PDB file of C-alpha atoms and ligand atoms in Angstrom:
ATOM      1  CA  UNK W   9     -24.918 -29.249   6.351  1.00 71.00           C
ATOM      2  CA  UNK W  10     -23.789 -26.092   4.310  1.00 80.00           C
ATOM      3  CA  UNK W  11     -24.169 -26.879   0.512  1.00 94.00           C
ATOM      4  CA  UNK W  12     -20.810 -25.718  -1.049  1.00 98.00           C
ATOM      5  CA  UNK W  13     -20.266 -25.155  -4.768  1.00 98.00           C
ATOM      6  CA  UNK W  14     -17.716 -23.583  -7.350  1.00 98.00           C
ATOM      7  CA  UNK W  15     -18.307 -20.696  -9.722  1.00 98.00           C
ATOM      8  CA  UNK W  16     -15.815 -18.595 -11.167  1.00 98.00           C
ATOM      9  CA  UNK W  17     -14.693 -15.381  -9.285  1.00 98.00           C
ATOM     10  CA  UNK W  18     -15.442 -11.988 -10.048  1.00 98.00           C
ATOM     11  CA  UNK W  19     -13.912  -8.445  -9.676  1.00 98.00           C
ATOM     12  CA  UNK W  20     -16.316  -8.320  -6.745  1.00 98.00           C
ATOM     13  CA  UNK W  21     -15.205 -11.193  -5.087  1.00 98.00           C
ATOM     14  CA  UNK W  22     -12.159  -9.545  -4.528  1.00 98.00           C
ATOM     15  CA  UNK W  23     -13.085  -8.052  -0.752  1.00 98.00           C
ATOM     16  CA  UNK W  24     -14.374 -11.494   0.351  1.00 98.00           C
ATOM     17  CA  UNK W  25     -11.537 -12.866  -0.984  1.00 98.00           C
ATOM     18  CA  UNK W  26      -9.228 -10.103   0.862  1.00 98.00           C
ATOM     19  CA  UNK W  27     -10.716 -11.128   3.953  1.00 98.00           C
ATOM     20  CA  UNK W  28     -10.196 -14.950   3.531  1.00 98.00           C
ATOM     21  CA  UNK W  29      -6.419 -13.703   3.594  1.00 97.00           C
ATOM     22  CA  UNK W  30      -6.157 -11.910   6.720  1.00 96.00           C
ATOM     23  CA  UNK W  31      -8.293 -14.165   8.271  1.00 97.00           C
ATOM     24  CA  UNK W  32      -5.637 -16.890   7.183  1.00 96.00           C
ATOM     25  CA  UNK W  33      -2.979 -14.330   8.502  1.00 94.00           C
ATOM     26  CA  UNK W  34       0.706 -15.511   6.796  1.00 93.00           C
ATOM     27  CA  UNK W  35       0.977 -11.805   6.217  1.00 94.00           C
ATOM     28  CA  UNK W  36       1.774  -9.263   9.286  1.00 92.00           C
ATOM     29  CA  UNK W  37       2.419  -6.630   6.726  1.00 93.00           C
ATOM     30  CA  UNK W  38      -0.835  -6.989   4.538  1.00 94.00           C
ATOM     31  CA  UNK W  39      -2.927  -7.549   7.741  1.00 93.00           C
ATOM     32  CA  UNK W  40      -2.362  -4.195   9.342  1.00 95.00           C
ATOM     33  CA  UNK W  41      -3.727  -2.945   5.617  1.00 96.00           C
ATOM     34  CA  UNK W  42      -6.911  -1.198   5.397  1.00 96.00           C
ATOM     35  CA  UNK W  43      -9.379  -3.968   3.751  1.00 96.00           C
ATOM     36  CA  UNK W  44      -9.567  -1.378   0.582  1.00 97.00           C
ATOM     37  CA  UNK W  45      -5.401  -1.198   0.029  1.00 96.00           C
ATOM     38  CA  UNK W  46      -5.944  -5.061   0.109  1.00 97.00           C
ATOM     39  CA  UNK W  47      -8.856  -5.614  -2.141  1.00 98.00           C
ATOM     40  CA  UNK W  48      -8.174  -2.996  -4.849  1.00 98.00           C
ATOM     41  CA  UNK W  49      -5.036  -4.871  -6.547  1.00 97.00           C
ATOM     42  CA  UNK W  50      -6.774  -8.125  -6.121  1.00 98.00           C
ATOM     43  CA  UNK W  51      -9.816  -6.588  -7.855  1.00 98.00           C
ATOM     44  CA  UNK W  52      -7.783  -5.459 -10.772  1.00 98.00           C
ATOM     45  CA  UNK W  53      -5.968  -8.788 -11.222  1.00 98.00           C
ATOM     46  CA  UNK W  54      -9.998 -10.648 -10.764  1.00 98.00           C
ATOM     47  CA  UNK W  55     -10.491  -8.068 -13.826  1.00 98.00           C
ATOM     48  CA  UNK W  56      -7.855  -9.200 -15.950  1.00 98.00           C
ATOM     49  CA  UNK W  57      -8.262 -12.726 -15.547  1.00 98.00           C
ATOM     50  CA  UNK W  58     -11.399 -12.305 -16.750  1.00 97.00           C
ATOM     51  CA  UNK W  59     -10.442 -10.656 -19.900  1.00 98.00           C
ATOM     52  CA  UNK W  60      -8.033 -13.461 -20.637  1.00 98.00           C
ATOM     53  CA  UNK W  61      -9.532 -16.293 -19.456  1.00 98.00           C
ATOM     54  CA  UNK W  62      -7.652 -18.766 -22.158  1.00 98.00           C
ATOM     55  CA  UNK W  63      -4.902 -17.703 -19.754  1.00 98.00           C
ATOM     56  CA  UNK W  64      -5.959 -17.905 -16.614  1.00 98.00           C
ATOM     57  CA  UNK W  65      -8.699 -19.570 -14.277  1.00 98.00           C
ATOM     58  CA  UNK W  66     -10.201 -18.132 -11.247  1.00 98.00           C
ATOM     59  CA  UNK W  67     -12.881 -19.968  -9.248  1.00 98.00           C
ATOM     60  CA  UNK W  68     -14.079 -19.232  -5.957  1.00 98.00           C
ATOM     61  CA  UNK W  69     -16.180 -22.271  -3.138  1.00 98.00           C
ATOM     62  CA  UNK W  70     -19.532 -20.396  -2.275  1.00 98.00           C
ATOM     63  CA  UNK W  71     -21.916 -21.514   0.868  1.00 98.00           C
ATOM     64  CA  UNK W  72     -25.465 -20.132   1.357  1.00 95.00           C
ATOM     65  CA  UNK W  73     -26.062 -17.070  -0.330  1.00 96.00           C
ATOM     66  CA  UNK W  74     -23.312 -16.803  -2.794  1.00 97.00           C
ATOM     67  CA  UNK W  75     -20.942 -16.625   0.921  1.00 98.00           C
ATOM     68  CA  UNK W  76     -17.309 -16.463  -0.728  1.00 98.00           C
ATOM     69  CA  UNK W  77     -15.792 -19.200   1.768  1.00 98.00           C
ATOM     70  CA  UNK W  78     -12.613 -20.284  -0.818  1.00 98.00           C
ATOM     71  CA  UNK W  79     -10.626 -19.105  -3.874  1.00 98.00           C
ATOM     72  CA  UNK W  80      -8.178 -20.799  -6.369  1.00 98.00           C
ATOM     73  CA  UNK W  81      -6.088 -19.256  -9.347  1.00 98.00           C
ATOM     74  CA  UNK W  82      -4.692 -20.991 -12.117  1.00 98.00           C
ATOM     75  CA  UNK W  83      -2.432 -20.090 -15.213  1.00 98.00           C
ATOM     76  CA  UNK W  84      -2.596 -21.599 -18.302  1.00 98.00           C
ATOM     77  CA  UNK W  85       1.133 -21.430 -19.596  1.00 98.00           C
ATOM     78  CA  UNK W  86       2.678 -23.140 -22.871  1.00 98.00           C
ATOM     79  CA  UNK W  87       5.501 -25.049 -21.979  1.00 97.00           C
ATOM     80  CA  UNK W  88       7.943 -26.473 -25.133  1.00 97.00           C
ATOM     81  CA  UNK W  89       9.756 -28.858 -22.742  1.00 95.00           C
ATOM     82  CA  UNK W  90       6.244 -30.794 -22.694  1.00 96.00           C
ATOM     83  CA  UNK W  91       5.709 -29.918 -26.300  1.00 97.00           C
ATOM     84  CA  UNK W  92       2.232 -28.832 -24.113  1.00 98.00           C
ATOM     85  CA  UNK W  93       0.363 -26.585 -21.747  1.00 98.00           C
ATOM     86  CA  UNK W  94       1.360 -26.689 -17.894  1.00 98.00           C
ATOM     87  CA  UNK W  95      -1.296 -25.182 -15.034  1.00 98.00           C
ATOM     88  CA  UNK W  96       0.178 -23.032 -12.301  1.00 98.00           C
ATOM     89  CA  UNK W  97      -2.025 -23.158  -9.062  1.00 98.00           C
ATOM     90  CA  UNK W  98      -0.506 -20.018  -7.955  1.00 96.00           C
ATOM     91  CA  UNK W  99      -3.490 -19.758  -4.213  1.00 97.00           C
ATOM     92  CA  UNK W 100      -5.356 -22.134  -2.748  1.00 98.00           C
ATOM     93  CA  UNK W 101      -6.952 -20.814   0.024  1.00 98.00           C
ATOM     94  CA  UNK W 102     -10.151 -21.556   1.730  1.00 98.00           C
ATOM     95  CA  UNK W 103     -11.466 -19.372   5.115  1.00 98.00           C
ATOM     96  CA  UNK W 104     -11.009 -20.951   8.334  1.00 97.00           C
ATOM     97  CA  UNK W 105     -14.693 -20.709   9.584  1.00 97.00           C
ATOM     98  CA  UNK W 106     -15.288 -22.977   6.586  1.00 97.00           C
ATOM     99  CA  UNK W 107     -12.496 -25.512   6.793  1.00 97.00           C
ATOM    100  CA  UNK W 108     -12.895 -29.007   6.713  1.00 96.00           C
ATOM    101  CA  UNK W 109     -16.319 -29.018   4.783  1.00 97.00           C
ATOM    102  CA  UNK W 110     -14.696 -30.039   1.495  1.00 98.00           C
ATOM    103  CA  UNK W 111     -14.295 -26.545  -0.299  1.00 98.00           C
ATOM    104  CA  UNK W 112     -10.579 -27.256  -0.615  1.00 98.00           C
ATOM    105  CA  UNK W 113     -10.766 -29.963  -1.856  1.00 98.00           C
ATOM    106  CA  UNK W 114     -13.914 -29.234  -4.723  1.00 98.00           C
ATOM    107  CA  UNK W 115     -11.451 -26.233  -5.371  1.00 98.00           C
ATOM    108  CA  UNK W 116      -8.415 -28.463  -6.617  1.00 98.00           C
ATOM    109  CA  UNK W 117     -10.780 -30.968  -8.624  1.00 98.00           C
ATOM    110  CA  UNK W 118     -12.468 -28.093  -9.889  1.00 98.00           C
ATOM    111  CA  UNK W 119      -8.497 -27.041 -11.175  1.00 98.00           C
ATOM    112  CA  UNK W 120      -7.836 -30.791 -11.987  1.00 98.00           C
ATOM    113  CA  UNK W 121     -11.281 -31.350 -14.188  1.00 98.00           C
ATOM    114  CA  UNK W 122     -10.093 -27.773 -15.913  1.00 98.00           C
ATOM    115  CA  UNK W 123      -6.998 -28.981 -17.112  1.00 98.00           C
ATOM    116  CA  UNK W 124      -8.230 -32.241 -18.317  1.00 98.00           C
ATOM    117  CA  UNK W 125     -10.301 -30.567 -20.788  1.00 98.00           C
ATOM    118  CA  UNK W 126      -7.907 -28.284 -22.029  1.00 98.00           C
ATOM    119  CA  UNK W 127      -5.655 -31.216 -22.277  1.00 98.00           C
ATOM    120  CA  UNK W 128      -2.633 -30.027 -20.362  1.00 98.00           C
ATOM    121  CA  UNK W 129       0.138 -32.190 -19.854  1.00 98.00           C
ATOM    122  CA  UNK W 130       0.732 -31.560 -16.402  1.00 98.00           C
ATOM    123  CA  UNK W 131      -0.523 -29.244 -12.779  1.00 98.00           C
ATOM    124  CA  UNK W 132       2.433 -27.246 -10.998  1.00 98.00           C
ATOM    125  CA  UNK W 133       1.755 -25.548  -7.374  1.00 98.00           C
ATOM    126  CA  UNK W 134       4.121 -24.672  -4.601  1.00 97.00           C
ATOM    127  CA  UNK W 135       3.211 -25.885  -0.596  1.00 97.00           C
ATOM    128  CA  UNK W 136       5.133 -24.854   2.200  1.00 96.00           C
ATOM    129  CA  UNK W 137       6.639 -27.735   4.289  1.00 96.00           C
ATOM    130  CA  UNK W 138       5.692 -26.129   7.698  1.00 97.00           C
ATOM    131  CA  UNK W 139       2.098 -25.752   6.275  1.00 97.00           C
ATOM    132  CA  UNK W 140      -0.944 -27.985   8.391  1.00 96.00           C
ATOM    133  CA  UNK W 141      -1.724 -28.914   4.432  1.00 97.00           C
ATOM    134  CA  UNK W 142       1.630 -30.384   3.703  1.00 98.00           C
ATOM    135  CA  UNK W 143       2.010 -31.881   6.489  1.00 98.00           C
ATOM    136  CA  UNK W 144      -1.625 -33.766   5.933  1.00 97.00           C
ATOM    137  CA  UNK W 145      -0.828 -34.497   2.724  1.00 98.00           C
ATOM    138  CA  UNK W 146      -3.745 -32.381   1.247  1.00 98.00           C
ATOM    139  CA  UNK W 147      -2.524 -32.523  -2.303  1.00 98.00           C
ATOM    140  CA  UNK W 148      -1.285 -36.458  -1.979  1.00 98.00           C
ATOM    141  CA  UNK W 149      -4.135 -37.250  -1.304  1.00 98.00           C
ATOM    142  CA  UNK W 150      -5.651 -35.493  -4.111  1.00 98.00           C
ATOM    143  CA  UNK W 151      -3.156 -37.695  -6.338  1.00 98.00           C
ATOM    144  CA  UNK W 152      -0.484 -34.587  -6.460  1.00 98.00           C
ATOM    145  CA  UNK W 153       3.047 -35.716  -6.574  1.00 98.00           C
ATOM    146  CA  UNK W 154       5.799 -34.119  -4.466  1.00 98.00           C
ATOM    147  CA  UNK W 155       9.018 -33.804  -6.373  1.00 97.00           C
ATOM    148  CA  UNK W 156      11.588 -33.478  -3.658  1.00 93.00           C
ATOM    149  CA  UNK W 157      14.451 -33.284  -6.884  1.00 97.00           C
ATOM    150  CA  UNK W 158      13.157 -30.234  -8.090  1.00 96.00           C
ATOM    151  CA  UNK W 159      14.243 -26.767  -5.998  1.00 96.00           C
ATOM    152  CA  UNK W 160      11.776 -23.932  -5.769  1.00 96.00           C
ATOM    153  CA  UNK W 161      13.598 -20.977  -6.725  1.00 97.00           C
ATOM    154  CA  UNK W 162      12.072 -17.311  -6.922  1.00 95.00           C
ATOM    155  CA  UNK W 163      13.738 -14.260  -7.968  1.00 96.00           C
ATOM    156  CA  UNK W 164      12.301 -11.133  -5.523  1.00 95.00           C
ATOM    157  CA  UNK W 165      11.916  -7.724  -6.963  1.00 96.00           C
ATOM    158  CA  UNK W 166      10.230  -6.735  -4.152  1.00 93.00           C
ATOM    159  CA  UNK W 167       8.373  -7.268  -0.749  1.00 89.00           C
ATOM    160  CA  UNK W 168       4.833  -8.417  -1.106  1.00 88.00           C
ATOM    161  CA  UNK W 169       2.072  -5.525   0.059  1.00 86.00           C
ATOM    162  CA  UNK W 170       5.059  -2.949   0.564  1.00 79.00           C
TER     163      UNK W 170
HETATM  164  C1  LIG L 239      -5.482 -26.441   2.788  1.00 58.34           C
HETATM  165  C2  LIG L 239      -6.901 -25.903   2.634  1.00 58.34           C
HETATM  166  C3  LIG L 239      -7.075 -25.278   1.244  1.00 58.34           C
HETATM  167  C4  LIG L 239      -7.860 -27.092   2.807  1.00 58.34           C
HETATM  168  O1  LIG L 239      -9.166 -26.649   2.552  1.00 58.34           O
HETATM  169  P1  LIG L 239     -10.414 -27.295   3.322  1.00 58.34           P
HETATM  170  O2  LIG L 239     -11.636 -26.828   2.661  1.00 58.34           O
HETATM  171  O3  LIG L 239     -10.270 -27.021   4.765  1.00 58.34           O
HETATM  172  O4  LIG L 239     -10.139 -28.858   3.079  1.00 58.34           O
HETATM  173  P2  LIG L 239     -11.247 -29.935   2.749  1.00 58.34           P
HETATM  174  O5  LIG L 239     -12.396 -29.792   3.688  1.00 58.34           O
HETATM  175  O6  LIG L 239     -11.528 -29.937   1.299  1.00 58.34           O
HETATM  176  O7  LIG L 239     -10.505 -31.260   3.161  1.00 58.34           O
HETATM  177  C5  LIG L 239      -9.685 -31.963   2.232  1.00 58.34           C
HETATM  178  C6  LIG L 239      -8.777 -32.834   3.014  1.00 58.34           C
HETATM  179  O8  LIG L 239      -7.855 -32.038   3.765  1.00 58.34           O
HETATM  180  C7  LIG L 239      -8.000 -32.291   5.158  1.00 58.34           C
HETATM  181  N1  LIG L 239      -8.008 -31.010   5.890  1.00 58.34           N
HETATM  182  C8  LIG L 239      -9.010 -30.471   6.581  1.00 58.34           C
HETATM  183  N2  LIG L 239      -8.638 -29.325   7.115  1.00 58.34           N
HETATM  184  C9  LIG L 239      -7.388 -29.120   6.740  1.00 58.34           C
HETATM  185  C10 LIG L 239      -6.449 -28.092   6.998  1.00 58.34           C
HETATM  186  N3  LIG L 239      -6.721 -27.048   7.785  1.00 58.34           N
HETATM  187  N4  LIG L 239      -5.261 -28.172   6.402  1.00 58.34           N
HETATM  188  C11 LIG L 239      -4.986 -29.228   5.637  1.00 58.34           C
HETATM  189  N5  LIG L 239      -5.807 -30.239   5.372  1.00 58.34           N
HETATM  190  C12 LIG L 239      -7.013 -30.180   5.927  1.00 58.34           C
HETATM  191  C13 LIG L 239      -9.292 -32.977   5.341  1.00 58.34           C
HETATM  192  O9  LIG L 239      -9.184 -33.868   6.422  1.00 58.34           O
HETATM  193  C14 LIG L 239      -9.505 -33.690   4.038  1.00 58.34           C
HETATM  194  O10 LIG L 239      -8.894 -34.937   4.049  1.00 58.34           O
HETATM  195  P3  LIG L 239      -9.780 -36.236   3.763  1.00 58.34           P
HETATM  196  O11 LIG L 239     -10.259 -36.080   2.332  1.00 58.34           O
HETATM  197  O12 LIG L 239      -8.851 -37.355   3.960  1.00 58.34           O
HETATM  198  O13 LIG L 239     -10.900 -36.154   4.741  1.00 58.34           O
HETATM  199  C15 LIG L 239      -7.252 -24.851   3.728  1.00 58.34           C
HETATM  200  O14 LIG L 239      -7.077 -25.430   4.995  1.00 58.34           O
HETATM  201  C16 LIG L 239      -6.406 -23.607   3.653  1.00 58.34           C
HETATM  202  O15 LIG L 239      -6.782 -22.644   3.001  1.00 58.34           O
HETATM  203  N6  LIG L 239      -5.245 -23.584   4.343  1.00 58.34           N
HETATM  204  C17 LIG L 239      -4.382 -22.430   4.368  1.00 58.34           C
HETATM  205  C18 LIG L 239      -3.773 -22.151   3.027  1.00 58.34           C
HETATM  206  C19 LIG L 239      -3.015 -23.322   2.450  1.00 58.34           C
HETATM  207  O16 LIG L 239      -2.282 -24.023   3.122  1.00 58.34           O
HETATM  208  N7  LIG L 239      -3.215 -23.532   1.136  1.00 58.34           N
HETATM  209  C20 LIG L 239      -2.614 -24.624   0.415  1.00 58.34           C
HETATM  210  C21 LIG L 239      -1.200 -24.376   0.001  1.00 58.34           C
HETATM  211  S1  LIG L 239      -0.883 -22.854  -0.739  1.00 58.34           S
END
């Protein structure tokens, strides 16, 4: 059975992690990208991550051979309401060649275990309702709450990958 474990990314991960994306496919737009349009900005953001990593956590699930199968992204962000700090899972997102072997899941304990030791008060993420992971209760599972009181809202400046 493939051994998974996490690691944290890096600015090379970025076309492994480009290709977990479109093999995932929510994106007609950045799919018909060439690999390098799609890699490039993700690069960049691996790179500053990196140089603030009080800020922000990156990990990625690797199989044999340092294999990039998975990737997760969280921000650190003070929040006074909690008189605390609040992590925002902003991707979860594992390849499907290598779903169901755990890597999801080692991904969001890996997140989980992070902000336990920075003592945050709480973990924020966002999960579509027409999703196969909402509707299997992926994060409930994990011990995630759903808070169907609180409305998503998002202010658009401008189209993803346009
Ligand atoms: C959701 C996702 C991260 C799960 O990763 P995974 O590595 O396949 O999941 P795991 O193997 O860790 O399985 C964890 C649990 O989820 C279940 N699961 C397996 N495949 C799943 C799938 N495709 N979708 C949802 N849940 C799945 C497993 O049965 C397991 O439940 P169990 O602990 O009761 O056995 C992955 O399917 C994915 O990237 N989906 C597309 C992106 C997405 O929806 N991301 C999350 C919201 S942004």
């Amino acid at each position: 059975m493939t051994k998974i474990t996490i690691r944290e990314a890096r600015a090379e991960d970025a076309e492994a992690m480009a290709i977990i994306l479109r093999e995932i496919g929510w994106s007609e737009r950045r799919n018909v990208l060439p690999l390098k349009e799609v890699s490039k900005p993700i690069a960049e953001l691996l790179r500053h991550c990196e140089k603030d990593k009080g800020g922000h956590t990156v990990l990625v699930a690797v199989a044999e051979k340092d294999n990039v199968v998975g990737f997760t992204n969280v921000h650190w962000v003070p929040f006074v309401m909690l008189g605390g700090w609040k992590g925002y899972v902003s991707d979860v997102f594992v390849s499907p060649n290598a779903s169901g072997k755990g890597a999801g899941k080692m991904l969001v304990e890996a997140v989980m275990e992070e902000g336990k030791r920075r003592g945050c008060k709480r973990l924020m993420l966002t999960n579509g309702k027409d999703k196969t992971s909402y509707k299997s209760g992926f994060y409930k599972k994990l011990g995630w709450t759903e808070r169907p009181q609180v409305a998503n809202f998002v202010y658009y400046y401008r189209e993803p990958w346009s």
